Amino acid sequence: GAVVSQHPSWVICKSGTSVKIECRSLDFQATTMFWYRQFPKQSLMLMATSNEGSKATYEQGVEKDKFLINHASLTLSTLTVTSAHPEDSSFYICSARDVQGAIGYGYTFGSGTRLTVV
Amino acid sequence: QKEVEQNSGPLSVPEGAIASLNCTYSDRGSQSFFWYRQYSGKSPELIMFIYSNGDKEDGRFTAQLNKASQYVSLLIRDSQPSDSATYLCAVNNGNNRLAFGKGNQVVVIP
């Protein structure tokens, strides 16, 4: 089945620094990848939709200059949290969709990245 | 109105019983529907998807879709302690993005 690899699985960084999270589709091509954020005991909130070769589409309220997304190939999308602050501490999860786009397929989730900003 | 609603509180079921979860959605144009299971500290994993009215069974899981009433449900038969998790309902409304409900926590009591 489709596998999405996400790294790192956890990261601790100092306030004001930047952190890059990678999301790779290992056995399929992903035209579209999604980045979610999940705070404790809350559901997944879509941050942005990343399309290969074009600019990401951000959800309302998500700062595009703070959360930089790059989707340079059909197998890799990156999310960079710039100038991170403690309130950015969260569980970040990527999801990739198979280029075939078949109903029910794609939407495979990475293992998530636990970001802690101190 | 939220796109996807899961209003039930935590659900406790005895081992071997049936757990029933419900989800309603607001967009009549929604095309496909998903149930994910999420263990604490882990990312969601797909349990089932459904896109036609009626029932779809996969092992101990049955998804039910009623587009006229705009709800989708998940039944877990013969519940096991390993089924204890949060179950997320997700809806694809056709614009390539999934909208998630807030989830329902299920606790299976041995």
JSON list of C-alpha atoms in Angstrom, two decimals, chain B residues 8-105:
[
{"chain": "B", "resi": 8, "resn": "SER", "atom": "CA", "xyz": [-20.97, 12.18, 20.80]},
{"chain": "B", "resi": 9, "resn": "GLY", "atom": "CA", "xyz": [-18.79, 12.24, 23.87]},
{"chain": "B", "resi": 10, "resn": "PRO", "atom": "CA", "xyz": [-16.42, 9.43, 24.82]},
{"chain": "B", "resi": 11, "resn": "LEU", "atom": "CA", "xyz": [-17.96, 6.04, 24.19]},
{"chain": "B", "resi": 12, "resn": "SER", "atom": "CA", "xyz": [-17.33, 3.19, 26.59]},
{"chain": "B", "resi": 13, "resn": "VAL", "atom": "CA", "xyz": [-18.25, -0.28, 25.42]},
{"chain": "B", "resi": 14, "resn": "PRO", "atom": "CA", "xyz": [-17.65, -3.69, 26.97]},
{"chain": "B", "resi": 15, "resn": "GLU", "atom": "CA", "xyz": [-15.34, -6.03, 25.15]},
{"chain": "B", "resi": 16, "resn": "GLY", "atom": "CA", "xyz": [-17.27, -8.00, 22.55]},
{"chain": "B", "resi": 17, "resn": "ALA", "atom": "CA", "xyz": [-20.03, -5.41, 22.21]},
{"chain": "B", "resi": 18, "resn": "ILE", "atom": "CA", "xyz": [-20.85, -3.20, 19.24]},
{"chain": "B", "resi": 19, "resn": "ALA", "atom": "CA", "xyz": [-19.55, 0.37, 19.14]},
{"chain": "B", "resi": 20, "resn": "SER", "atom": "CA", "xyz": [-21.58, 2.78, 17.04]},
{"chain": "B", "resi": 21, "resn": "LEU", "atom": "CA", "xyz": [-20.25, 6.11, 15.85]},
{"chain": "B", "resi": 22, "resn": "ASN", "atom": "CA", "xyz": [-22.10, 8.78, 13.91]},
{"chain": "B", "resi": 23, "resn": "CYS", "atom": "CA", "xyz": [-21.04, 11.68, 11.76]},
{"chain": "B", "resi": 24, "resn": "THR", "atom": "CA", "xyz": [-23.00, 14.33, 9.88]},
{"chain": "B", "resi": 25, "resn": "TYR", "atom": "CA", "xyz": [-21.79, 16.62, 7.15]},
{"chain": "B", "resi": 26, "resn": "SER", "atom": "CA", "xyz": [-23.05, 19.87, 5.73]},
{"chain": "B", "resi": 27, "resn": "ASP", "atom": "CA", "xyz": [-22.09, 19.81, 2.05]},
{"chain": "B", "resi": 28, "resn": "ARG", "atom": "CA", "xyz": [-24.57, 17.85, -0.05]},
{"chain": "B", "resi": 29, "resn": "GLY", "atom": "CA", "xyz": [-22.00, 17.70, -2.82]},
{"chain": "B", "resi": 30, "resn": "SER", "atom": "CA", "xyz": [-19.63, 15.63, -0.74]},
{"chain": "B", "resi": 31, "resn": "GLN", "atom": "CA", "xyz": [-18.40, 12.67, -2.69]},
{"chain": "B", "resi": 32, "resn": "SER", "atom": "CA", "xyz": [-16.50, 10.31, -0.46]},
{"chain": "B", "resi": 33, "resn": "PHE", "atom": "CA", "xyz": [-16.34, 9.59, 3.20]},
{"chain": "B", "resi": 34, "resn": "PHE", "atom": "CA", "xyz": [-13.66, 8.16, 5.41]},
{"chain": "B", "resi": 35, "resn": "TRP", "atom": "CA", "xyz": [-13.22, 6.78, 8.87]},
{"chain": "B", "resi": 36, "resn": "TYR", "atom": "CA", "xyz": [-9.80, 7.03, 10.44]},
{"chain": "B", "resi": 37, "resn": "ARG", "atom": "CA", "xyz": [-8.55, 5.60, 13.70]},
{"chain": "B", "resi": 38, "resn": "GLN", "atom": "CA", "xyz": [-6.01, 7.55, 15.70]},
{"chain": "B", "resi": 39, "resn": "TYR", "atom": "CA", "xyz": [-4.15, 6.23, 18.68]},
{"chain": "B", "resi": 40, "resn": "SER", "atom": "CA", "xyz": [-2.83, 8.72, 21.17]},
{"chain": "B", "resi": 41, "resn": "GLY", "atom": "CA", "xyz": [0.32, 10.40, 19.88]},
{"chain": "B", "resi": 42, "resn": "LYS", "atom": "CA", "xyz": [0.05, 8.72, 16.48]},
{"chain": "B", "resi": 43, "resn": "SER", "atom": "CA", "xyz": [-1.15, 9.85, 13.09]},
{"chain": "B", "resi": 44, "resn": "PRO", "atom": "CA", "xyz": [-4.51, 8.71, 11.71]},
{"chain": "B", "resi": 45, "resn": "GLU", "atom": "CA", "xyz": [-4.82, 5.43, 9.87]},
{"chain": "B", "resi": 46, "resn": "LEU", "atom": "CA", "xyz": [-7.55, 4.69, 7.40]},
{"chain": "B", "resi": 47, "resn": "ILE", "atom": "CA", "xyz": [-10.13, 2.14, 8.47]},
{"chain": "B", "resi": 48, "resn": "MET", "atom": "CA", "xyz": [-12.70, 2.46, 5.74]},
{"chain": "B", "resi": 49, "resn": "PHE", "atom": "CA", "xyz": [-13.96, 4.65, 2.97]},
{"chain": "B", "resi": 50, "resn": "ILE", "atom": "CA", "xyz": [-17.40, 4.70, 1.41]},
{"chain": "B", "resi": 51, "resn": "TYR", "atom": "CA", "xyz": [-18.95, 6.66, -1.42]},
{"chain": "B", "resi": 52, "resn": "SER", "atom": "CA", "xyz": [-22.23, 4.90, -2.23]},
{"chain": "B", "resi": 53, "resn": "ASN", "atom": "CA", "xyz": [-25.37, 4.89, -0.17]},
{"chain": "B", "resi": 54, "resn": "GLY", "atom": "CA", "xyz": [-25.81, 1.82, 1.94]},
{"chain": "B", "resi": 55, "resn": "ASP", "atom": "CA", "xyz": [-23.50, -0.39, 3.94]},
{"chain": "B", "resi": 56, "resn": "LYS", "atom": "CA", "xyz": [-19.94, -1.40, 3.39]},
{"chain": "B", "resi": 57, "resn": "GLU", "atom": "CA", "xyz": [-18.41, -4.12, 5.49]},
{"chain": "B", "resi": 58, "resn": "ASP", "atom": "CA", "xyz": [-14.76, -4.87, 6.09]},
{"chain": "B", "resi": 59, "resn": "GLY", "atom": "CA", "xyz": [-14.05, -7.41, 8.76]},
{"chain": "B", "resi": 60, "resn": "ARG", "atom": "CA", "xyz": [-15.46, -6.19, 12.05]},
{"chain": "B", "resi": 61, "resn": "PHE", "atom": "CA", "xyz": [-16.12, -2.73, 10.67]},
{"chain": "B", "resi": 62, "resn": "THR", "atom": "CA", "xyz": [-19.22, -1.56, 8.82]},
{"chain": "B", "resi": 63, "resn": "ALA", "atom": "CA", "xyz": [-19.63, 1.91, 7.37]},
{"chain": "B", "resi": 64, "resn": "GLN", "atom": "CA", "xyz": [-23.09, 3.17, 6.56]},
{"chain": "B", "resi": 65, "resn": "LEU", "atom": "CA", "xyz": [-23.80, 6.12, 4.31]},
{"chain": "B", "resi": 66, "resn": "ASN", "atom": "CA", "xyz": [-27.06, 7.99, 3.87]},
{"chain": "B", "resi": 67, "resn": "LYS", "atom": "CA", "xyz": [-26.57, 10.90, 1.52]},
{"chain": "B", "resi": 68, "resn": "ALA", "atom": "CA", "xyz": [-30.19, 12.05, 1.76]},
{"chain": "B", "resi": 69, "resn": "SER", "atom": "CA", "xyz": [-29.80, 12.53, 5.50]},
{"chain": "B", "resi": 70, "resn": "GLN", "atom": "CA", "xyz": [-26.17, 13.53, 5.20]},
{"chain": "B", "resi": 71, "resn": "TYR", "atom": "CA", "xyz": [-24.77, 11.16, 7.72]},
{"chain": "B", "resi": 72, "resn": "VAL", "atom": "CA", "xyz": [-22.24, 8.42, 7.80]},
{"chain": "B", "resi": 73, "resn": "SER", "atom": "CA", "xyz": [-21.73, 5.96, 10.59]},
{"chain": "B", "resi": 74, "resn": "LEU", "atom": "CA", "xyz": [-19.26, 3.34, 11.69]},
{"chain": "B", "resi": 75, "resn": "LEU", "atom": "CA", "xyz": [-20.05, 0.15, 13.53]},
{"chain": "B", "resi": 76, "resn": "ILE", "atom": "CA", "xyz": [-17.37, -1.85, 15.25]},
{"chain": "B", "resi": 77, "resn": "ARG", "atom": "CA", "xyz": [-18.49, -5.38, 16.02]},
{"chain": "B", "resi": 78, "resn": "ASP", "atom": "CA", "xyz": [-16.93, -7.61, 18.66]},
{"chain": "B", "resi": 79, "resn": "SER", "atom": "CA", "xyz": [-15.05, -4.65, 20.08]},
{"chain": "B", "resi": 80, "resn": "GLN", "atom": "CA", "xyz": [-11.56, -5.38, 21.33]},
{"chain": "B", "resi": 81, "resn": "PRO", "atom": "CA", "xyz": [-9.36, -3.43, 23.74]},
{"chain": "B", "resi": 82, "resn": "SER", "atom": "CA", "xyz": [-7.11, -2.65, 20.78]},
{"chain": "B", "resi": 83, "resn": "ASP", "atom": "CA", "xyz": [-10.02, -0.73, 19.26]},
{"chain": "B", "resi": 84, "resn": "SER", "atom": "CA", "xyz": [-9.67, 1.86, 22.02]},
{"chain": "B", "resi": 85, "resn": "ALA", "atom": "CA", "xyz": [-8.75, 5.00, 20.12]},
{"chain": "B", "resi": 86, "resn": "THR", "atom": "CA", "xyz": [-10.17, 8.19, 18.68]},
{"chain": "B", "resi": 87, "resn": "TYR", "atom": "CA", "xyz": [-12.18, 7.72, 15.50]},
{"chain": "B", "resi": 88, "resn": "LEU", "atom": "CA", "xyz": [-12.19, 10.56, 13.01]},
{"chain": "B", "resi": 89, "resn": "CYS", "atom": "CA", "xyz": [-14.79, 11.04, 10.34]},
{"chain": "B", "resi": 90, "resn": "ALA", "atom": "CA", "xyz": [-13.55, 12.80, 7.21]},
{"chain": "B", "resi": 91, "resn": "VAL", "atom": "CA", "xyz": [-15.39, 14.03, 4.15]},
{"chain": "B", "resi": 92, "resn": "ASN", "atom": "CA", "xyz": [-14.12, 14.87, 0.68]},
{"chain": "B", "resi": 93, "resn": "ASN", "atom": "CA", "xyz": [-16.38, 17.52, -0.75]},
{"chain": "B", "resi": 94, "resn": "GLY", "atom": "CA", "xyz": [-14.86, 17.37, -4.19]},
{"chain": "B", "resi": 95, "resn": "ASN", "atom": "CA", "xyz": [-12.23, 20.05, -3.98]},
{"chain": "B", "resi": 96, "resn": "ASN", "atom": "CA", "xyz": [-9.52, 17.58, -3.18]},
{"chain": "B", "resi": 97, "resn": "ARG", "atom": "CA", "xyz": [-9.36, 18.30, 0.52]},
{"chain": "B", "resi": 98, "resn": "LEU", "atom": "CA", "xyz": [-10.59, 16.34, 3.49]},
{"chain": "B", "resi": 99, "resn": "ALA", "atom": "CA", "xyz": [-12.58, 17.98, 6.26]},
{"chain": "B", "resi": 100, "resn": "PHE", "atom": "CA", "xyz": [-12.34, 16.21, 9.60]},
{"chain": "B", "resi": 101, "resn": "GLY", "atom": "CA", "xyz": [-14.71, 15.96, 12.48]},
{"chain": "B", "resi": 102, "resn": "LYS", "atom": "CA", "xyz": [-13.37, 16.46, 15.98]},
{"chain": "B", "resi": 103, "resn": "GLY", "atom": "CA", "xyz": [-13.35, 12.75, 16.61]},
{"chain": "B", "resi": 104, "resn": "ASN", "atom": "CA", "xyz": [-14.96, 10.34, 19.02]},
{"chain": "B", "resi": 105, "resn": "GLN", "atom": "CA", "xyz": [-13.00, 8.56, 21.69]}
]
